[in-house]
Amino acid sequence: MKRDFDADSFATQAAAALGLPISAEHRPGVVHNLERIASIARLVTEFPLPENTEIAPVFRP
Amino acid sequence: MSGLPGALDIAREIRDGKMSAREAAQQALARVASLDPKLNAFTLVTSERALAEATAVDARRARGEQLSPLAGVPYAVKNLYDIAGVTTLAGSKIEASKPPAARDATAVASLAKAGAVLVGALNMDEYAYGFVTENAHYGATHNPHDPSRICGGSSGGSAAVVASGMVPLALGSDTNGSIRVPAALCGIFGLKPTYGRLSRAGAYPFSANLDHVGPFARSVADLAACYDALQGPDTRDPVCRQGPVEPAAPELARGVKDLGVAVAGGYFAPEHAGLQEILARAAEALNTSRQVEIPAAGHARAAAFLITAAEGGALHLPDLKTRAAEFDPAVRDRLIAGALIPAAWVIAAQRFRAWYRDQVLALFRDTDIILAPCAPGPAPRIGQESMELGGATVNIRASLGIYTQPLSFIGLPVVAAPIAQAGKLPLGIQIIAAPWRESLALRAAYALEQEGIATAPIPTL
């Protein structure tokens, strides 16, 4: 499932881009959650969708 | 088990002059004073407002005015609803330093207009991000059926006060299952209406793409009456339905003979034996043996998870930057991680959502009602971190919504209904309808209640 995603390094770079400091105390929990999110995201990003599937700008169920 | 009058019973007694609204409010406040120390469901008791609203109802009756079906009925709200003059906590310490709300949330204002009597604000998972109501700042709310167990979340306080009989009605919110999971674990009815049906204005947001508000009750008639009172267009909520109100209460007794009912199979076929049994009983009572498969439900849950984390993280980014240590630790790291999610993942989740919605709506061409389990089992113990599910050990906070998340993801209306099982902890089912067909799900719930299959008895605490 998990391939070349380095959550720790990603957290450092993405947080810097957002101007979001992550304390040493919070970092392990954040990295753990990012790993989990990445593995869940693969279920979605690897799901084959027709190219013309669009996001509805206004969501009407 | 003891019986207490429901919302409509109380209102009827007040209309008939058998009890004043003030007496009803005082009785509710007395129950709160006696039971809440055992459950820790209230973060604020609004005695003064309750007595003032009740006195106003009595004055209207004395003037000969016609009272609405909920006039004089005590209720309480999850503490993410704005209450005029009260600081909205949304389960957090951070919000406690903010100024008081200038006006009521639309839902609170609607119930006030209906003459209902607000008794207080209720505990929840911080910023609604959880299914347990074990709040680092305000403590855990206990399950009235077994106080050593959680009441579910994030609208845990709302479920606990109704299940214990402190009040007959409460309001909660549901982004991924936060009305339905606590309703199931506390053995009461809950309604997550269609996305956009009820105004969310003045209810603290979590993931606006997925946020809903809705009621809890111990009977379907009470649930429908509250839902009806909450309906109506509202320019303060950009997704709130602008069309006419569609009251459900007059529909309840129409029966289910003309409804096509099916049970969700595959992903939704529960592992838990008790859930299998109650689903079978509900299906038999609704005269169906038909199964339908909701396609890619596990993917839907994953996509809902991504959107929630990303929107929650973005919403709280300013506070995460400056005061991260003040968040509940169980919520903080998930919000920070959510704020960092790459845009392409969230966009993929939204594209998947459009595809999935079309697939599921196709099922409703020949089906009116789909039944599914609600929570994956009875309430876990307070402090319990993991549980067994699908042959694996999984995190409770993340897993209690496995059956609810794929449905709120596309805004379907769902009634959570408690199914009777003598001497056991509560379990519930989801009664799912097509968008805007809340009344069909409520009719099915009412039919199950009439047959004694769906019931919400009050436990002795």
Short mmCIF file of C-alpha atoms in Angstrom, two decimals:
data_model
loop_
_atom_site.label_atom_id
_atom_site.label_comp_id
_atom_site.label_asym_id
_atom_site.label_seq_id
_atom_site.Cartn_x
_atom_site.Cartn_y
_atom_site.Cartn_z
CA MET A 1 0.00 0.00 0.00
CA LYS A 2 2.39 2.63 1.25
CA ARG A 3 5.05 3.52 -1.25
CA ASP A 4 7.53 6.38 -1.31
CA PHE A 5 5.71 8.83 0.92
CA ASP A 6 7.98 10.33 3.58
CA ALA A 7 5.37 11.88 5.87
CA ASP A 8 7.93 13.46 8.17
CA SER A 9 9.72 15.35 5.44
CA PHE A 10 6.40 16.20 3.75
CA ALA A 11 5.06 17.65 7.02
CA THR A 12 8.12 19.88 7.32
CA GLN A 13 7.79 21.28 3.80
CA ALA A 14 4.00 21.58 3.64
CA ALA A 15 3.80 23.19 7.08
CA ALA A 16 6.49 25.69 6.06
CA ALA A 17 4.48 26.55 2.94
CA LEU A 18 1.45 27.29 5.14
CA GLY A 19 3.44 29.11 7.82
CA LEU A 20 2.28 26.50 10.32
CA PRO A 21 4.82 25.72 13.03
CA ILE A 22 4.65 22.13 14.33
CA SER A 23 6.16 21.66 17.79
CA ALA A 24 8.41 18.69 18.50
CA GLU A 25 5.77 17.42 20.90
CA HIS A 26 3.02 17.40 18.26
CA ARG A 27 5.14 16.18 15.34
CA PRO A 28 4.90 12.38 15.91
CA GLY A 29 1.09 12.53 16.07
CA VAL A 30 0.92 14.70 12.96
CA VAL A 31 3.25 12.38 11.03
CA HIS A 32 1.28 9.33 12.12
CA ASN A 33 -1.95 10.95 10.95
CA LEU A 34 -0.41 12.00 7.64
CA GLU A 35 0.69 8.42 6.99
CA ARG A 36 -2.83 7.25 7.70
CA ILE A 37 -4.36 9.93 5.48
CA ALA A 38 -1.95 9.03 2.65
CA SER A 39 -2.93 5.39 2.82
CA ILE A 40 -6.66 6.27 2.84
CA ALA A 41 -6.13 8.76 -0.02
CA ARG A 42 -4.84 5.99 -2.27
CA LEU A 43 -8.27 4.34 -2.15
CA VAL A 44 -9.63 7.52 -3.72
CA THR A 45 -6.83 8.66 -6.02
CA GLU A 46 -6.43 5.20 -7.55
CA PHE A 47 -10.17 4.73 -8.12
CA PRO A 48 -10.82 4.82 -11.88
CA LEU A 49 -13.25 7.62 -12.72
CA PRO A 50 -14.49 8.70 -16.15
CA GLU A 51 -12.52 11.76 -17.29
CA ASN A 52 -15.67 13.82 -17.56
CA THR A 53 -16.57 13.37 -13.88
CA GLU A 54 -16.82 16.90 -12.54
CA ILE A 55 -17.22 18.32 -9.09
CA ALA A 56 -20.60 19.96 -8.74
CA PRO A 57 -19.85 23.58 -7.77
CA VAL A 58 -23.07 23.53 -5.79
CA PHE A 59 -23.70 20.15 -4.28
CA ARG A 60 -27.29 19.00 -4.69
CA PRO A 61 -27.84 15.41 -3.58
CA MET B 1 -36.91 1.14 33.06
CA SER B 2 -39.36 3.94 33.71
CA GLY B 3 -41.69 5.90 31.49
CA LEU B 4 -41.62 9.66 31.15
CA PRO B 5 -43.87 11.75 28.95
CA GLY B 6 -42.49 12.57 25.51
CA ALA B 7 -42.33 15.99 23.90
CA LEU B 8 -45.81 15.88 22.36
CA ASP B 9 -47.28 14.47 25.60
CA ILE B 10 -45.83 17.37 27.62
CA ALA B 11 -47.10 19.94 25.11
CA ARG B 12 -50.57 18.35 25.17
CA GLU B 13 -50.72 18.46 28.99
CA ILE B 14 -49.77 22.13 28.87
CA ARG B 15 -52.38 22.91 26.22
CA ASP B 16 -54.99 20.99 28.23
CA GLY B 17 -54.08 22.89 31.39
CA LYS B 18 -53.01 19.77 33.29
CA MET B 19 -49.55 21.21 33.80
CA SER B 20 -47.99 24.63 33.27
CA ALA B 21 -44.98 25.12 31.02
CA ARG B 22 -43.19 26.47 34.07
CA GLU B 23 -43.84 23.21 35.94
CA ALA B 24 -42.56 21.23 32.96
CA ALA B 25 -39.40 23.36 32.89
CA GLN B 26 -38.89 22.99 36.65
CA GLN B 27 -39.30 19.21 36.37
CA ALA B 28 -36.73 19.06 33.57
CA LEU B 29 -34.30 21.24 35.54
CA ALA B 30 -34.78 18.97 38.58
CA ARG B 31 -34.02 15.88 36.45
CA VAL B 32 -30.91 17.60 35.10
CA ALA B 33 -29.78 18.46 38.65
CA SER B 34 -30.26 14.86 39.77
CA LEU B 35 -28.98 12.94 36.72
CA ASP B 36 -26.33 15.10 35.11
CA PRO B 37 -23.75 14.59 37.89
CA LYS B 38 -23.78 10.91 36.82
CA LEU B 39 -23.57 11.58 33.07
CA ASN B 40 -21.71 14.89 32.57
CA ALA B 41 -23.78 15.80 29.54
CA PHE B 42 -24.41 19.52 30.20
CA THR B 43 -21.71 22.17 29.89
CA LEU B 44 -24.25 24.90 30.73
CA VAL B 45 -27.73 24.83 32.23
CA THR B 46 -29.78 27.83 31.06
CA SER B 47 -32.28 27.86 33.96
CA GLU B 48 -33.10 31.53 33.66
CA ARG B 49 -33.87 31.34 29.96
CA ALA B 50 -35.84 28.11 30.44
CA LEU B 51 -38.08 29.63 33.11
CA ALA B 52 -38.54 32.84 31.10
CA GLU B 53 -39.50 30.92 27.94
CA ALA B 54 -41.84 28.67 29.92
CA THR B 55 -43.48 31.65 31.63
CA ALA B 56 -44.04 33.22 28.21
CA VAL B 57 -45.79 30.04 27.01
CA ASP B 58 -48.05 30.07 30.09
CA ALA B 59 -48.86 33.72 29.45
CA ARG B 60 -49.79 32.95 25.84
CA ARG B 61 -52.09 30.18 26.96
CA ALA B 62 -53.64 32.46 29.58
CA ARG B 63 -54.37 34.99 26.81
CA GLY B 64 -56.16 32.25 24.88
CA GLU B 65 -53.56 32.04 22.10
CA GLN B 66 -53.21 28.81 20.18
CA LEU B 67 -50.05 26.96 21.21
CA SER B 68 -47.85 25.10 18.74
CA PRO B 69 -47.26 21.31 19.04
CA LEU B 70 -43.95 21.87 20.89
CA ALA B 71 -44.97 24.78 23.13
CA GLY B 72 -43.53 24.28 26.61
CA VAL B 73 -41.34 21.31 25.66
CA PRO B 74 -37.90 21.34 27.33
CA TYR B 75 -34.92 20.68 25.07
CA ALA B 76 -31.15 21.16 25.01
CA VAL B 77 -28.55 21.67 22.26
CA LYS B 78 -25.03 20.52 21.45
CA ASN B 79 -22.75 23.35 22.56
CA LEU B 80 -21.84 24.27 18.98
CA TYR B 81 -25.23 26.01 18.54
CA ASP B 82 -25.26 29.74 19.16
CA ILE B 83 -27.39 30.71 22.14
CA ALA B 84 -27.89 34.48 22.42
CA GLY B 85 -25.79 35.82 25.27
CA VAL B 86 -23.74 32.63 25.66
CA THR B 87 -20.27 31.92 24.28
CA THR B 88 -20.41 29.03 21.80
CA LEU B 89 -17.79 26.45 22.84
CA ALA B 90 -18.00 23.80 20.11
CA GLY B 91 -16.38 21.54 22.69
CA SER B 92 -13.22 23.65 22.82
CA LYS B 93 -11.31 25.76 25.35
CA ILE B 94 -10.18 28.09 22.57
CA GLU B 95 -13.71 29.34 21.83
CA ALA B 96 -14.34 29.94 25.54
CA SER B 97 -12.41 33.21 25.27
CA LYS B 98 -14.61 34.47 22.41
CA PRO B 99 -17.51 36.90 22.98
CA PRO B 100 -21.05 35.63 23.58
CA ALA B 101 -23.28 34.95 20.57
CA ALA B 102 -25.33 38.00 19.57
CA ARG B 103 -28.31 35.89 18.50
CA ASP B 104 -29.61 32.33 18.53
CA ALA B 105 -28.65 29.84 15.84
CA THR B 106 -31.50 29.53 13.34
CA ALA B 107 -32.46 26.09 14.70
CA VAL B 108 -32.61 27.42 18.26
CA ALA B 109 -34.62 30.44 17.10
CA SER B 110 -37.03 28.12 15.26
CA LEU B 111 -37.64 26.03 18.38
CA ALA B 112 -37.99 29.18 20.49
CA LYS B 113 -40.59 30.43 18.02
CA ALA B 114 -42.39 27.09 18.41
CA GLY B 115 -42.49 27.73 22.16
CA ALA B 116 -39.93 25.07 23.13
CA VAL B 117 -37.93 25.77 26.27
CA LEU B 118 -34.12 25.72 26.16
CA VAL B 119 -32.63 24.03 29.20
CA GLY B 120 -28.93 24.12 28.29
CA ALA B 121 -25.89 23.34 26.17
CA LEU B 122 -24.33 19.90 25.83
CA ASN B 123 -20.93 18.25 25.71
CA MET B 124 -19.39 17.05 22.43
CA ASP B 125 -16.08 16.04 20.89
CA GLU B 126 -13.94 19.12 20.39
CA TYR B 127 -14.98 20.89 17.17
CA ALA B 128 -17.17 17.83 16.41
CA TYR B 129 -14.12 15.83 15.30
CA GLY B 130 -14.80 12.46 16.93
CA PHE B 131 -17.32 9.73 17.73
CA VAL B 132 -16.75 9.35 21.47
CA THR B 133 -17.47 12.55 23.48
CA GLU B 134 -14.42 11.97 25.64
CA ASN B 135 -13.48 15.64 25.75
CA ALA B 136 -10.07 16.61 27.17
CA HIS B 137 -11.45 19.91 28.51
CA TYR B 138 -14.96 19.05 29.70
CA GLY B 139 -14.64 15.33 30.45
CA ALA B 140 -16.37 12.26 29.03
CA THR B 141 -20.15 12.06 28.80
CA HIS B 142 -21.39 8.72 30.13
CA ASN B 143 -23.85 6.37 28.46
CA PRO B 144 -27.14 6.27 30.43
CA HIS B 145 -27.43 2.52 29.75
CA ASP B 146 -24.02 1.84 31.32
CA PRO B 147 -22.11 4.83 32.68
CA SER B 148 -18.79 3.01 32.27
CA ARG B 149 -19.32 3.27 28.51
CA ILE B 150 -19.17 6.12 26.01
CA CYS B 151 -22.34 7.71 24.68
CA GLY B 152 -20.89 8.07 21.19
CA GLY B 153 -20.22 11.36 19.47
CA SER B 154 -19.73 13.91 18.46
CA SER B 155 -23.26 14.85 19.61
CA GLY B 156 -22.80 12.66 22.70
CA GLY B 157 -24.34 15.01 25.23
CA SER B 158 -27.41 15.39 23.02
CA ALA B 159 -27.98 11.62 22.91
CA ALA B 160 -27.32 11.15 26.64
CA VAL B 161 -29.83 13.77 27.82
CA VAL B 162 -32.63 12.33 25.69
CA ALA B 163 -31.81 8.68 26.46
CA SER B 164 -31.74 9.37 30.21
CA GLY B 165 -35.04 11.28 30.10
CA MET B 166 -33.58 14.60 31.28
CA VAL B 167 -35.31 16.24 28.29
CA PRO B 168 -37.44 14.71 25.51
CA LEU B 169 -35.68 16.53 22.64
CA ALA B 170 -32.16 17.63 21.77
CA LEU B 171 -30.33 19.02 18.76
CA GLY B 172 -27.05 17.71 17.41
CA SER B 173 -25.02 17.91 14.24
CA ASP B 174 -23.80 15.20 11.86
CA THR B 175 -20.88 15.50 9.44
CA ASN B 176 -19.92 11.82 9.24
CA GLY B 177 -22.31 10.18 11.70
CA SER B 178 -22.31 12.46 14.73
CA ILE B 179 -26.09 12.24 15.23
CA ARG B 180 -26.53 8.62 14.16
CA VAL B 181 -23.66 7.01 16.09
CA PRO B 182 -24.61 8.44 19.51
CA ALA B 183 -28.31 7.75 18.82
CA ALA B 184 -27.43 4.08 18.23
CA LEU B 185 -25.13 3.76 21.24
CA CYS B 186 -27.64 5.46 23.57
CA GLY B 187 -30.69 3.63 22.15
CA ILE B 188 -32.74 6.57 20.87
CA PHE B 189 -34.00 7.97 17.56
CA GLY B 190 -32.02 10.54 15.60
CA LEU B 191 -32.58 12.21 12.25
CA LYS B 192 -29.85 13.34 9.90
CA PRO B 193 -31.90 15.09 7.23
CA THR B 194 -30.97 15.66 3.60
CA TYR B 195 -27.94 17.93 3.14
CA GLY B 196 -29.38 21.42 2.87
CA ARG B 197 -32.76 20.62 4.41
CA LEU B 198 -32.24 22.37 7.76
CA SER B 199 -30.43 25.63 8.27
CA ARG B 200 -27.01 25.36 9.88
CA ALA B 201 -26.68 29.10 10.46
CA GLY B 202 -25.24 29.79 13.88
CA ALA B 203 -24.09 26.19 14.33
CA TYR B 204 -20.28 26.11 14.54
CA PRO B 205 -19.04 24.52 11.28
CA PHE B 206 -16.69 21.57 10.87
CA SER B 207 -16.64 20.53 7.21
CA ALA B 208 -19.20 22.73 5.48
CA ASN B 209 -19.42 20.37 2.49
CA LEU B 210 -20.74 17.66 4.81
CA ASP B 211 -22.30 19.41 7.82
CA HIS B 212 -25.92 18.75 8.78
CA VAL B 213 -28.00 19.56 11.85
CA GLY B 214 -30.82 17.45 13.24
CA PRO B 215 -32.88 16.30 16.22
CA PHE B 216 -32.85 13.43 18.74
CA ALA B 217 -35.97 12.01 20.46
CA ARG B 218 -37.33 8.89 22.15
CA SER B 219 -40.24 8.51 19.75
CA VAL B 220 -40.69 8.95 16.02
CA ALA B 221 -43.63 11.34 16.49
CA ASP B 222 -41.49 13.59 18.70
CA LEU B 223 -38.61 13.38 16.22
CA ALA B 224 -40.86 14.35 13.31
CA ALA B 225 -42.49 17.20 15.25
CA CYS B 226 -39.09 18.67 16.06
CA TYR B 227 -37.86 18.18 12.49
CA ASP B 228 -40.96 19.94 11.17
CA ALA B 229 -40.43 22.88 13.53
CA LEU B 230 -36.84 23.21 12.27
CA GLN B 231 -37.76 23.35 8.57
CA GLY B 232 -37.84 26.54 6.57
CA PRO B 233 -35.70 28.60 4.20
CA ASP B 234 -32.85 30.65 5.65
CA THR B 235 -30.68 33.10 3.74
CA ARG B 236 -28.06 32.80 6.52
CA ASP B 237 -27.16 29.27 5.31
CA PRO B 238 -26.15 29.25 1.61
CA VAL B 239 -27.13 25.60 1.12
CA CYS B 240 -30.44 25.73 2.97
CA ARG B 241 -33.40 24.67 0.84
CA GLN B 242 -35.42 27.59 -0.41
CA GLY B 243 -38.53 25.60 -1.32
CA PRO B 244 -41.65 25.08 0.74
CA VAL B 245 -41.64 23.26 4.08
CA GLU B 246 -42.57 19.57 3.76
CA PRO B 247 -44.00 18.50 7.12
CA ALA B 248 -43.34 14.85 7.96
CA ALA B 249 -45.59 14.47 11.00
CA PRO B 250 -48.81 14.20 8.97
CA GLU B 251 -47.25 11.40 6.89
CA LEU B 252 -46.14 9.08 9.72
CA ALA B 253 -49.17 6.85 9.96
CA ARG B 254 -49.45 6.22 6.20
CA GLY B 255 -47.83 2.82 6.64
CA VAL B 256 -45.19 1.09 4.59
CA LYS B 257 -47.19 -1.20 2.30
CA ASP B 258 -46.42 0.92 -0.75
CA LEU B 259 -42.72 1.32 0.06
CA GLY B 260 -39.99 -0.74 -1.58
CA VAL B 261 -37.55 -1.71 1.17
CA ALA B 262 -34.16 -3.39 0.82
CA VAL B 263 -31.26 -4.21 3.12
CA ALA B 264 -27.77 -2.98 2.22
CA GLY B 265 -25.43 -5.90 1.62
CA GLY B 266 -21.71 -6.18 0.99
CA TYR B 267 -19.83 -3.42 2.82
CA PHE B 268 -22.83 -2.87 5.11
CA ALA B 269 -23.38 -6.54 6.08
CA PRO B 270 -22.43 -6.38 9.77
CA GLU B 271 -19.99 -8.69 11.44
CA HIS B 272 -21.66 -8.23 14.84
CA ALA B 273 -24.24 -10.98 15.51
CA GLY B 274 -26.58 -8.63 17.38
CA LEU B 275 -26.63 -6.23 14.44
CA GLN B 276 -27.36 -9.09 12.04
CA GLU B 277 -30.29 -10.08 14.23
CA ILE B 278 -31.84 -6.63 14.57
CA LEU B 279 -31.48 -5.95 10.85
CA ALA B 280 -33.21 -9.24 10.12
CA ARG B 281 -36.04 -8.33 12.50
CA ALA B 282 -36.47 -4.90 10.96
CA ALA B 283 -36.42 -6.36 7.44
CA GLU B 284 -39.03 -8.96 8.38
CA ALA B 285 -41.27 -6.35 9.95
CA LEU B 286 -40.99 -4.23 6.80
CA ASN B 287 -41.75 -7.34 4.77
CA THR B 288 -38.58 -7.51 2.70
CA SER B 289 -35.89 -10.05 1.99
CA ARG B 290 -34.35 -7.99 -0.80
CA GLN B 291 -30.74 -6.87 -0.70
CA VAL B 292 -29.05 -4.04 -2.54
CA GLU B 293 -25.37 -3.33 -2.90
CA ILE B 294 -24.22 0.25 -2.39
CA PRO B 295 -21.19 0.35 -4.69
CA ALA B 296 -17.73 1.49 -3.53
CA ALA B 297 -18.95 2.39 -0.04
CA GLY B 298 -15.48 1.89 1.43
CA HIS B 299 -14.07 4.34 -1.07
CA ALA B 300 -16.85 6.76 -0.16
CA ARG B 301 -15.84 6.56 3.48
CA ALA B 302 -12.23 7.28 2.50
CA ALA B 303 -13.25 10.27 0.40
CA ALA B 304 -15.45 11.65 3.20
CA PHE B 305 -12.50 11.23 5.55
CA LEU B 306 -10.22 13.27 3.26
CA ILE B 307 -12.69 16.10 2.72
CA THR B 308 -13.44 16.29 6.44
CA ALA B 309 -9.79 16.35 7.48
CA ALA B 310 -8.85 18.94 4.85
CA GLU B 311 -11.80 21.25 5.53
CA GLY B 312 -11.45 20.91 9.31
CA GLY B 313 -7.72 21.61 9.08
CA ALA B 314 -8.24 24.65 6.86
CA LEU B 315 -11.01 25.99 9.11
CA HIS B 316 -8.82 25.86 12.21
CA LEU B 317 -5.52 26.80 10.55
CA PRO B 318 -5.25 30.26 12.20
CA ASP B 319 -5.57 28.76 15.70
CA LEU B 320 -3.35 25.79 14.79
CA LYS B 321 -0.64 28.29 13.87
CA THR B 322 -0.79 30.27 17.08
CA ARG B 323 -2.29 28.13 19.86
CA ALA B 324 -2.02 24.47 18.86
CA ALA B 325 -1.32 23.38 22.44
CA GLU B 326 -4.79 24.56 23.50
CA PHE B 327 -6.61 22.03 21.28
CA ASP B 328 -7.76 18.66 22.59
CA PRO B 329 -4.78 16.38 21.82
CA ALA B 330 -7.16 13.80 20.31
CA VAL B 331 -8.24 16.38 17.74
CA ARG B 332 -5.18 18.59 17.24
CA ASP B 333 -2.86 16.24 15.36
CA ARG B 334 -5.63 15.18 13.00
CA LEU B 335 -6.47 18.80 12.23
CA ILE B 336 -2.83 19.71 11.60
CA ALA B 337 -2.37 16.70 9.33
CA GLY B 338 -5.64 17.61 7.59
CA ALA B 339 -4.40 21.14 6.92
CA LEU B 340 -1.41 19.66 5.07
CA ILE B 341 -3.37 17.40 2.67
CA PRO B 342 -2.41 17.99 -0.99
CA ALA B 343 -5.18 19.65 -3.00
CA ALA B 344 -5.17 16.88 -5.62
CA TRP B 345 -6.34 14.35 -3.03
CA VAL B 346 -9.28 16.51 -1.96
CA ILE B 347 -10.25 17.22 -5.55
CA ALA B 348 -10.11 13.50 -6.30
CA ALA B 349 -12.40 12.92 -3.32
CA GLN B 350 -14.88 15.50 -4.62
CA ARG B 351 -14.81 14.02 -8.13
CA PHE B 352 -15.37 10.57 -6.66
CA ARG B 353 -18.26 12.02 -4.70
CA ALA B 354 -20.06 13.13 -7.86
CA TRP B 355 -19.64 9.69 -9.42
CA TYR B 356 -20.71 7.86 -6.25
CA ARG B 357 -23.78 10.06 -5.79
CA ASP B 358 -25.01 9.11 -9.26
CA GLN B 359 -24.44 5.41 -8.56
CA VAL B 360 -26.35 5.49 -5.27
CA LEU B 361 -29.20 7.66 -6.58
CA ALA B 362 -29.74 5.03 -9.29
CA LEU B 363 -30.55 2.51 -6.54
CA PHE B 364 -33.48 4.65 -5.45
CA ARG B 365 -35.20 4.32 -8.84
CA ASP B 366 -36.83 1.11 -7.62
CA THR B 367 -36.22 1.32 -3.88
CA ASP B 368 -37.65 3.75 -1.34
CA ILE B 369 -35.88 2.65 1.82
CA ILE B 370 -32.52 0.99 2.45
CA LEU B 371 -31.70 -0.49 5.85
CA ALA B 372 -28.16 -0.65 7.21
CA PRO B 373 -26.46 -0.97 10.59
CA CYS B 374 -25.71 2.26 12.43
CA ALA B 375 -22.74 1.92 14.82
CA PRO B 376 -20.63 -1.24 14.31
CA GLY B 377 -21.53 -2.63 17.77
CA PRO B 378 -22.64 -1.58 21.26
CA ALA B 379 -20.96 1.30 23.12
CA PRO B 380 -17.27 0.73 23.91
CA ARG B 381 -15.94 1.50 27.37
CA ILE B 382 -14.76 4.98 28.27
CA GLY B 383 -11.00 5.09 27.72
CA GLN B 384 -11.02 2.11 25.35
CA GLU B 385 -8.78 2.91 22.39
CA SER B 386 -9.31 0.00 19.99
CA MET B 387 -11.83 -2.65 19.05
CA GLU B 388 -12.01 -5.72 16.82
CA LEU B 389 -13.62 -5.19 13.43
CA GLY B 390 -13.31 -7.20 10.25
CA GLY B 391 -10.65 -9.43 11.80
CA ALA B 392 -8.42 -6.46 12.59
CA THR B 393 -7.80 -4.27 15.63
CA VAL B 394 -8.96 -0.78 14.72
CA ASN B 395 -9.01 2.62 16.41
CA ILE B 396 -12.40 3.35 17.94
CA ARG B 397 -12.36 7.10 17.28
CA ALA B 398 -11.85 6.42 13.58
CA SER B 399 -14.11 3.40 13.19
CA LEU B 400 -17.45 4.05 14.83
CA GLY B 401 -18.61 5.81 11.67
CA ILE B 402 -17.88 3.08 9.16
CA TYR B 403 -21.56 2.58 8.31
CA THR B 404 -22.63 6.22 8.62
CA GLN B 405 -19.89 8.03 6.69
CA PRO B 406 -20.67 6.71 3.19
CA LEU B 407 -24.28 8.01 3.49
CA SER B 408 -23.82 11.54 4.85
CA PHE B 409 -21.08 11.86 2.21
CA ILE B 410 -23.82 12.33 -0.39
CA GLY B 411 -26.33 13.99 1.87
CA LEU B 412 -28.92 11.19 2.06
CA PRO B 413 -31.57 11.52 4.79
CA VAL B 414 -31.26 8.84 7.47
CA VAL B 415 -33.26 7.99 10.58
CA ALA B 416 -31.25 6.22 13.26
CA ALA B 417 -33.65 3.84 15.00
CA PRO B 418 -32.98 1.87 18.21
CA ILE B 419 -34.03 -1.77 17.96
CA ALA B 420 -35.31 -3.46 21.11
CA GLN B 421 -33.28 -6.28 22.60
CA ALA B 422 -34.13 -7.18 26.18
CA GLY B 423 -31.32 -6.80 28.68
CA LYS B 424 -28.63 -5.83 26.18
CA LEU B 425 -26.79 -2.61 25.41
CA PRO B 426 -28.54 -0.59 22.69
CA LEU B 427 -27.94 -1.18 18.98
CA GLY B 428 -29.46 0.76 16.14
CA ILE B 429 -30.12 0.67 12.44
CA GLN B 430 -30.08 3.32 9.74
CA ILE B 431 -33.24 3.83 7.71
CA ILE B 432 -32.04 5.53 4.54
CA ALA B 433 -34.14 7.33 1.91
CA ALA B 434 -33.52 9.26 -1.29
CA PRO B 435 -32.72 12.99 -1.00
CA TRP B 436 -35.66 15.07 0.30
CA ARG B 437 -37.62 11.93 1.26
CA GLU B 438 -37.15 12.20 5.04
CA SER B 439 -40.85 11.44 5.44
CA LEU B 440 -40.39 7.94 3.95
CA ALA B 441 -37.60 7.08 6.40
CA LEU B 442 -39.69 8.47 9.25
CA ARG B 443 -42.73 6.43 8.11
CA ALA B 444 -40.65 3.25 8.15
CA ALA B 445 -39.28 4.11 11.60
CA TYR B 446 -42.81 4.80 12.82
CA ALA B 447 -44.00 1.43 11.49
CA LEU B 448 -41.17 -0.34 13.33
CA GLU B 449 -42.05 1.59 16.49
CA GLN B 450 -45.76 0.66 16.18
CA GLU B 451 -44.77 -3.01 16.00
CA GLY B 452 -42.65 -2.66 19.15
CA ILE B 453 -39.45 -3.35 17.24
CA ALA B 454 -37.98 0.14 17.50
CA THR B 455 -38.17 1.46 21.06
CA ALA B 456 -36.22 3.82 23.28
CA PRO B 457 -36.89 2.79 26.90
CA ILE B 458 -35.32 4.98 29.57
CA PRO B 459 -32.78 3.06 31.67
CA THR B 460 -32.73 3.31 35.45
CA LEU B 461 -29.62 5.19 36.49
#
